[in-house]
Amino acid sequence: MRVPLVAGNWKMNKTVGEALAFVSGLNPLLSDETRKRGWPEILICPPFTAVPAVSAALANTEVKVGAQNLSWEKKGAYTGEVSGLMLKDCGCEYVIVGHSERRHILGETDEVIGKKVRAALDCGLKPILCVGETLEEREAGQTLELCRRQTEQGLSAVKPEEIASVVVAYEPVWAIGTGKEAKPDDAEEVIDSIRDTMGKMFGDAAADVRVLYGGSVKSGNIRGFMVKETIDGALIGGASLDPEEFLRIVSEVLKTRVAPKDFGQGE
Ligand code: 13P
């Protein structure tokens, strides 16, 4: 079963104090959502510096914590890098890999991203592999081909028995931070194609992989994506910085995707 995932990517925002203020704002709003026992899964990815504090502050809730990047190595002489083992140690369950800002601003290649996905799994973290085309690539009709390549290379070192722990986020670069979200029909087409690519790589196991949409998601437009059966949730930037708006998105997801009656029983 693919449990919907609502993930906030704070990017380079919030000091530790600001991050804790977010959690203080979120906690009283959470009760209704947490009654659902993890449906949808809620995840926050603060900057590294705030991960331990946010993780400790959310320890008694259903909200999970992730990081935004990791090294492809576990330890050693890599000044300024942070390893998956360190993230796991600080309470992370997930890590975003290959976000378009790291690809395009910081020059990460598909090869590096594939190594990071591998490192995340080796450290017991669930990688969220980001793929997506630029505006030029979309206008040149290269979207499906580009996302196929990014998916294949990003997941090239993953074994079929591991693939269910991986999440893919389709984030068209032109939709990120612009207020111009993709049309749900277009996102559906790309995500179906990503699923097809994973099916060829991993067989039936690919059916369990969650694929999210990201790019200018807010409470006012999330429903359009969630009514598409192929879209399993969202990776949210700007709208995840405010606890009330973030929880409004979670509520919209709950309205669109109702938990199966027996979900969470027997835990
Ligand atoms: P926005 O929601 O701010 O467009 O950012 C999306 C994103 O990049 C999430 O990873």
PDB file of N, CA, C and O and ligand atoms in Angstrom, residues 7-11 96 99-101 130 169 171-181 213-218 234-241, ligand 1:
ATOM      1  N   ALA A   7       5.542  16.145   2.489  1.00  0.00           N
ATOM      2  CA  ALA A   7       6.901  16.433   2.945  1.00  0.00           C
ATOM      3  C   ALA A   7       7.227  17.907   2.758  1.00  0.00           C
ATOM      4  O   ALA A   7       7.011  18.465   1.683  1.00  0.00           O
ATOM      5  N   GLY A   8       7.748  18.525   3.808  1.00  0.00           N
ATOM      6  CA  GLY A   8       8.172  19.921   3.729  1.00  0.00           C
ATOM      7  C   GLY A   8       9.678  20.000   3.566  1.00  0.00           C
ATOM      8  O   GLY A   8      10.417  19.359   4.309  1.00  0.00           O
ATOM      9  N   ASN A   9      10.107  20.758   2.575  1.00  0.00           N
ATOM     10  CA  ASN A   9      11.533  21.012   2.369  1.00  0.00           C
ATOM     11  C   ASN A   9      11.776  22.483   2.688  1.00  0.00           C
ATOM     12  O   ASN A   9      11.400  23.353   1.912  1.00  0.00           O
ATOM     13  N   TRP A  10      12.398  22.708   3.833  1.00  0.00           N
ATOM     14  CA  TRP A  10      12.592  24.096   4.272  1.00  0.00           C
ATOM     15  C   TRP A  10      13.725  24.797   3.518  1.00  0.00           C
ATOM     16  O   TRP A  10      13.930  25.986   3.679  1.00  0.00           O
ATOM     17  N   LYS A  11      14.520  24.052   2.779  1.00  0.00           N
ATOM     18  CA  LYS A  11      15.683  24.620   2.070  1.00  0.00           C
ATOM     19  C   LYS A  11      16.552  25.377   3.084  1.00  0.00           C
ATOM     20  O   LYS A  11      16.629  24.962   4.236  1.00  0.00           O
ATOM     21  N   ILE A  96      16.457  13.994   1.261  1.00  0.00           N
ATOM     22  CA  ILE A  96      16.214  14.430  -0.119  1.00  0.00           C
ATOM     23  C   ILE A  96      17.535  14.297  -0.887  1.00  0.00           C
ATOM     24  O   ILE A  96      18.594  14.678  -0.375  1.00  0.00           O
ATOM     25  N   HIS A  99      17.956  17.268  -5.378  1.00  0.00           N
ATOM     26  CA  HIS A  99      17.025  18.390  -5.595  1.00  0.00           C
ATOM     27  C   HIS A  99      17.543  19.263  -6.733  1.00  0.00           C
ATOM     28  O   HIS A  99      18.747  19.413  -6.907  1.00  0.00           O
ATOM     29  N   SER A 100      16.634  19.868  -7.469  1.00  0.00           N
ATOM     30  CA  SER A 100      17.067  20.627  -8.660  1.00  0.00           C
ATOM     31  C   SER A 100      17.997  21.777  -8.284  1.00  0.00           C
ATOM     32  O   SER A 100      18.847  22.168  -9.072  1.00  0.00           O
ATOM     33  N   GLU A 101      17.839  22.316  -7.061  1.00  0.00           N
ATOM     34  CA  GLU A 101      18.764  23.396  -6.666  1.00  0.00           C
ATOM     35  C   GLU A 101      20.171  22.858  -6.491  1.00  0.00           C
ATOM     36  O   GLU A 101      21.152  23.562  -6.743  1.00  0.00           O
ATOM     37  N   CYS A 130      14.833  13.440  -6.354  1.00  0.00           N
ATOM     38  CA  CYS A 130      14.115  14.474  -7.109  1.00  0.00           C
ATOM     39  C   CYS A 130      14.521  14.431  -8.580  1.00  0.00           C
ATOM     40  O   CYS A 130      15.714  14.337  -8.903  1.00  0.00           O
ATOM     41  N   ALA A 169      10.404  12.207  -6.262  1.00  0.00           N
ATOM     42  CA  ALA A 169       9.619  13.444  -6.324  1.00  0.00           C
ATOM     43  C   ALA A 169       9.800  14.055  -7.703  1.00  0.00           C
ATOM     44  O   ALA A 169      10.933  14.361  -8.102  1.00  0.00           O
ATOM     45  N   GLU A 171       9.629  17.136  -9.670  1.00  0.00           N
ATOM     46  CA  GLU A 171       9.589  18.576  -9.430  1.00  0.00           C
ATOM     47  C   GLU A 171      10.068  19.308 -10.683  1.00  0.00           C
ATOM     48  O   GLU A 171      11.280  19.464 -10.888  1.00  0.00           O
ATOM     49  N   PRO A 172       9.125  19.742 -11.530  1.00  0.00           N
ATOM     50  CA  PRO A 172       9.563  20.520 -12.693  1.00  0.00           C
ATOM     51  C   PRO A 172      10.256  21.806 -12.230  1.00  0.00           C
ATOM     52  O   PRO A 172       9.714  22.516 -11.381  1.00  0.00           O
ATOM     53  N   VAL A 173      11.451  22.060 -12.744  1.00  0.00           N
ATOM     54  CA  VAL A 173      12.269  23.162 -12.241  1.00  0.00           C
ATOM     55  C   VAL A 173      11.533  24.501 -12.385  1.00  0.00           C
ATOM     56  O   VAL A 173      11.582  25.362 -11.504  1.00  0.00           O
ATOM     57  N   TRP A 174      10.795  24.653 -13.491  1.00  0.00           N
ATOM     58  CA  TRP A 174      10.101  25.911 -13.762  1.00  0.00           C
ATOM     59  C   TRP A 174       8.929  26.153 -12.802  1.00  0.00           C
ATOM     60  O   TRP A 174       8.399  27.267 -12.740  1.00  0.00           O
ATOM     61  N   ALA A 175       8.534  25.136 -12.061  1.00  0.00           N
ATOM     62  CA  ALA A 175       7.404  25.290 -11.137  1.00  0.00           C
ATOM     63  C   ALA A 175       7.880  25.567  -9.712  1.00  0.00           C
ATOM     64  O   ALA A 175       7.073  25.884  -8.838  1.00  0.00           O
ATOM     65  N   ILE A 176       9.191  25.455  -9.480  1.00  0.00           N
ATOM     66  CA  ILE A 176       9.711  25.572  -8.115  1.00  0.00           C
ATOM     67  C   ILE A 176       9.864  27.040  -7.732  1.00  0.00           C
ATOM     68  O   ILE A 176      10.591  27.787  -8.388  1.00  0.00           O
ATOM     69  N   GLY A 177       9.150  27.425  -6.693  1.00  0.00           N
ATOM     70  CA  GLY A 177       9.279  28.782  -6.158  1.00  0.00           C
ATOM     71  C   GLY A 177       8.744  29.871  -7.070  1.00  0.00           C
ATOM     72  O   GLY A 177       9.025  31.052  -6.858  1.00  0.00           O
ATOM     73  N   THR A 178       7.995  29.500  -8.093  1.00  0.00           N
ATOM     74  CA  THR A 178       7.526  30.495  -9.066  1.00  0.00           C
ATOM     75  C   THR A 178       6.051  30.824  -8.887  1.00  0.00           C
ATOM     76  O   THR A 178       5.551  31.773  -9.501  1.00  0.00           O
ATOM     77  N   GLY A 179       5.346  30.033  -8.082  1.00  0.00           N
ATOM     78  CA  GLY A 179       3.899  30.226  -7.966  1.00  0.00           C
ATOM     79  C   GLY A 179       3.145  29.643  -9.153  1.00  0.00           C
ATOM     80  O   GLY A 179       1.922  29.747  -9.227  1.00  0.00           O
ATOM     81  N   LYS A 180       3.869  29.029 -10.094  1.00  0.00           N
ATOM     82  CA  LYS A 180       3.208  28.435 -11.277  1.00  0.00           C
ATOM     83  C   LYS A 180       3.325  26.919 -11.208  1.00  0.00           C
ATOM     84  O   LYS A 180       4.299  26.345 -11.716  1.00  0.00           O
ATOM     85  N   GLU A 181       2.363  26.291 -10.563  1.00  0.00           N
ATOM     86  CA  GLU A 181       2.416  24.831 -10.459  1.00  0.00           C
ATOM     87  C   GLU A 181       2.130  24.183 -11.808  1.00  0.00           C
ATOM     88  O   GLU A 181       1.530  24.804 -12.698  1.00  0.00           O
ATOM     89  N   TYR A 213       4.534  14.912  -6.190  1.00  0.00           N
ATOM     90  CA  TYR A 213       4.690  16.083  -7.049  1.00  0.00           C
ATOM     91  C   TYR A 213       5.231  17.218  -6.188  1.00  0.00           C
ATOM     92  O   TYR A 213       4.836  17.368  -5.021  1.00  0.00           O
ATOM     93  N   GLY A 214       6.101  18.054  -6.747  1.00  0.00           N
ATOM     94  CA  GLY A 214       6.591  19.248  -6.048  1.00  0.00           C
ATOM     95  C   GLY A 214       6.722  20.407  -7.006  1.00  0.00           C
ATOM     96  O   GLY A 214       7.058  20.223  -8.186  1.00  0.00           O
ATOM     97  N   GLY A 215       6.492  21.609  -6.514  1.00  0.00           N
ATOM     98  CA  GLY A 215       6.591  22.821  -7.338  1.00  0.00           C
ATOM     99  C   GLY A 215       5.367  23.689  -7.119  1.00  0.00           C
ATOM    100  O   GLY A 215       4.299  23.432  -7.659  1.00  0.00           O
ATOM    101  N   SER A 216       5.522  24.717  -6.232  1.00  0.00           N
ATOM    102  CA  SER A 216       4.451  25.687  -5.952  1.00  0.00           C
ATOM    103  C   SER A 216       3.166  25.040  -5.425  1.00  0.00           C
ATOM    104  O   SER A 216       2.065  25.509  -5.724  1.00  0.00           O
ATOM    105  N   VAL A 217       3.348  23.967  -4.648  1.00  0.00           N
ATOM    106  CA  VAL A 217       2.172  23.354  -4.005  1.00  0.00           C
ATOM    107  C   VAL A 217       1.738  24.222  -2.832  1.00  0.00           C
ATOM    108  O   VAL A 217       2.560  24.712  -2.056  1.00  0.00           O
ATOM    109  N   LYS A 218       0.430  24.416  -2.713  1.00  0.00           N
ATOM    110  CA  LYS A 218      -0.136  25.087  -1.543  1.00  0.00           C
ATOM    111  C   LYS A 218      -1.500  24.465  -1.241  1.00  0.00           C
ATOM    112  O   LYS A 218      -1.978  23.608  -2.006  1.00  0.00           O
ATOM    113  N   ALA A 234       3.113  15.188  -1.822  1.00  0.00           N
ATOM    114  CA  ALA A 234       3.781  16.390  -2.326  1.00  0.00           C
ATOM    115  C   ALA A 234       5.054  16.686  -1.553  1.00  0.00           C
ATOM    116  O   ALA A 234       5.175  16.353  -0.366  1.00  0.00           O
ATOM    117  N   LEU A 235       5.992  17.300  -2.273  1.00  0.00           N
ATOM    118  CA  LEU A 235       7.201  17.856  -1.656  1.00  0.00           C
ATOM    119  C   LEU A 235       7.033  19.380  -1.755  1.00  0.00           C
ATOM    120  O   LEU A 235       6.921  19.925  -2.856  1.00  0.00           O
ATOM    121  N   ILE A 236       7.009  20.017  -0.594  1.00  0.00           N
ATOM    122  CA  ILE A 236       6.554  21.406  -0.525  1.00  0.00           C
ATOM    123  C   ILE A 236       7.661  22.300   0.005  1.00  0.00           C
ATOM    124  O   ILE A 236       8.238  22.013   1.062  1.00  0.00           O
ATOM    125  N   GLY A 237       7.949  23.368  -0.712  1.00  0.00           N
ATOM    126  CA  GLY A 237       8.967  24.318  -0.275  1.00  0.00           C
ATOM    127  C   GLY A 237       8.328  25.441   0.541  1.00  0.00           C
ATOM    128  O   GLY A 237       8.011  25.274   1.718  1.00  0.00           O
ATOM    129  N   GLY A 238       8.106  26.577  -0.112  1.00  0.00           N
ATOM    130  CA  GLY A 238       7.632  27.789   0.574  1.00  0.00           C
ATOM    131  C   GLY A 238       6.443  27.567   1.501  1.00  0.00           C
ATOM    132  O   GLY A 238       6.431  28.077   2.637  1.00  0.00           O
ATOM    133  N   ALA A 239       5.454  26.802   1.043  1.00  0.00           N
ATOM    134  CA  ALA A 239       4.235  26.644   1.842  1.00  0.00           C
ATOM    135  C   ALA A 239       4.441  25.742   3.054  1.00  0.00           C
ATOM    136  O   ALA A 239       3.530  25.601   3.878  1.00  0.00           O
ATOM    137  N   SER A 240       5.628  25.137   3.177  1.00  0.00           N
ATOM    138  CA  SER A 240       5.880  24.293   4.354  1.00  0.00           C
ATOM    139  C   SER A 240       6.514  25.087   5.489  1.00  0.00           C
ATOM    140  O   SER A 240       6.761  24.555   6.567  1.00  0.00           O
ATOM    141  N   LEU A 241       6.781  26.357   5.250  1.00  0.00           N
ATOM    142  CA  LEU A 241       7.474  27.150   6.270  1.00  0.00           C
ATOM    143  C   LEU A 241       6.524  27.669   7.348  1.00  0.00           C
ATOM    144  O   LEU A 241       6.954  28.099   8.405  1.00  0.00           O
TER     145      LEU A 241
HETATM  146  P1  13P B   1       8.117  25.464  -3.710  1.00  0.00           P
HETATM  147  O1  13P B   1       6.999  24.686  -3.061  1.00  0.00           O
HETATM  148  O2  13P B   1       8.555  26.654  -2.899  1.00  0.00           O
HETATM  149  O3  13P B   1       7.819  25.779  -5.132  1.00  0.00           O
HETATM  150  O4  13P B   1       9.402  24.496  -3.723  1.00  0.00           O
HETATM  151  C1  13P B   1       9.257  23.201  -4.170  1.00  0.00           C
HETATM  152  C2  13P B   1      10.488  22.444  -3.850  1.00  0.00           C
HETATM  153  O5  13P B   1      11.534  22.696  -4.399  1.00  0.00           O
HETATM  154  C3  13P B   1      10.386  21.393  -2.819  1.00  0.00           C
HETATM  155  O6  13P B   1      11.520  20.602  -2.799  1.00  0.00           O
END
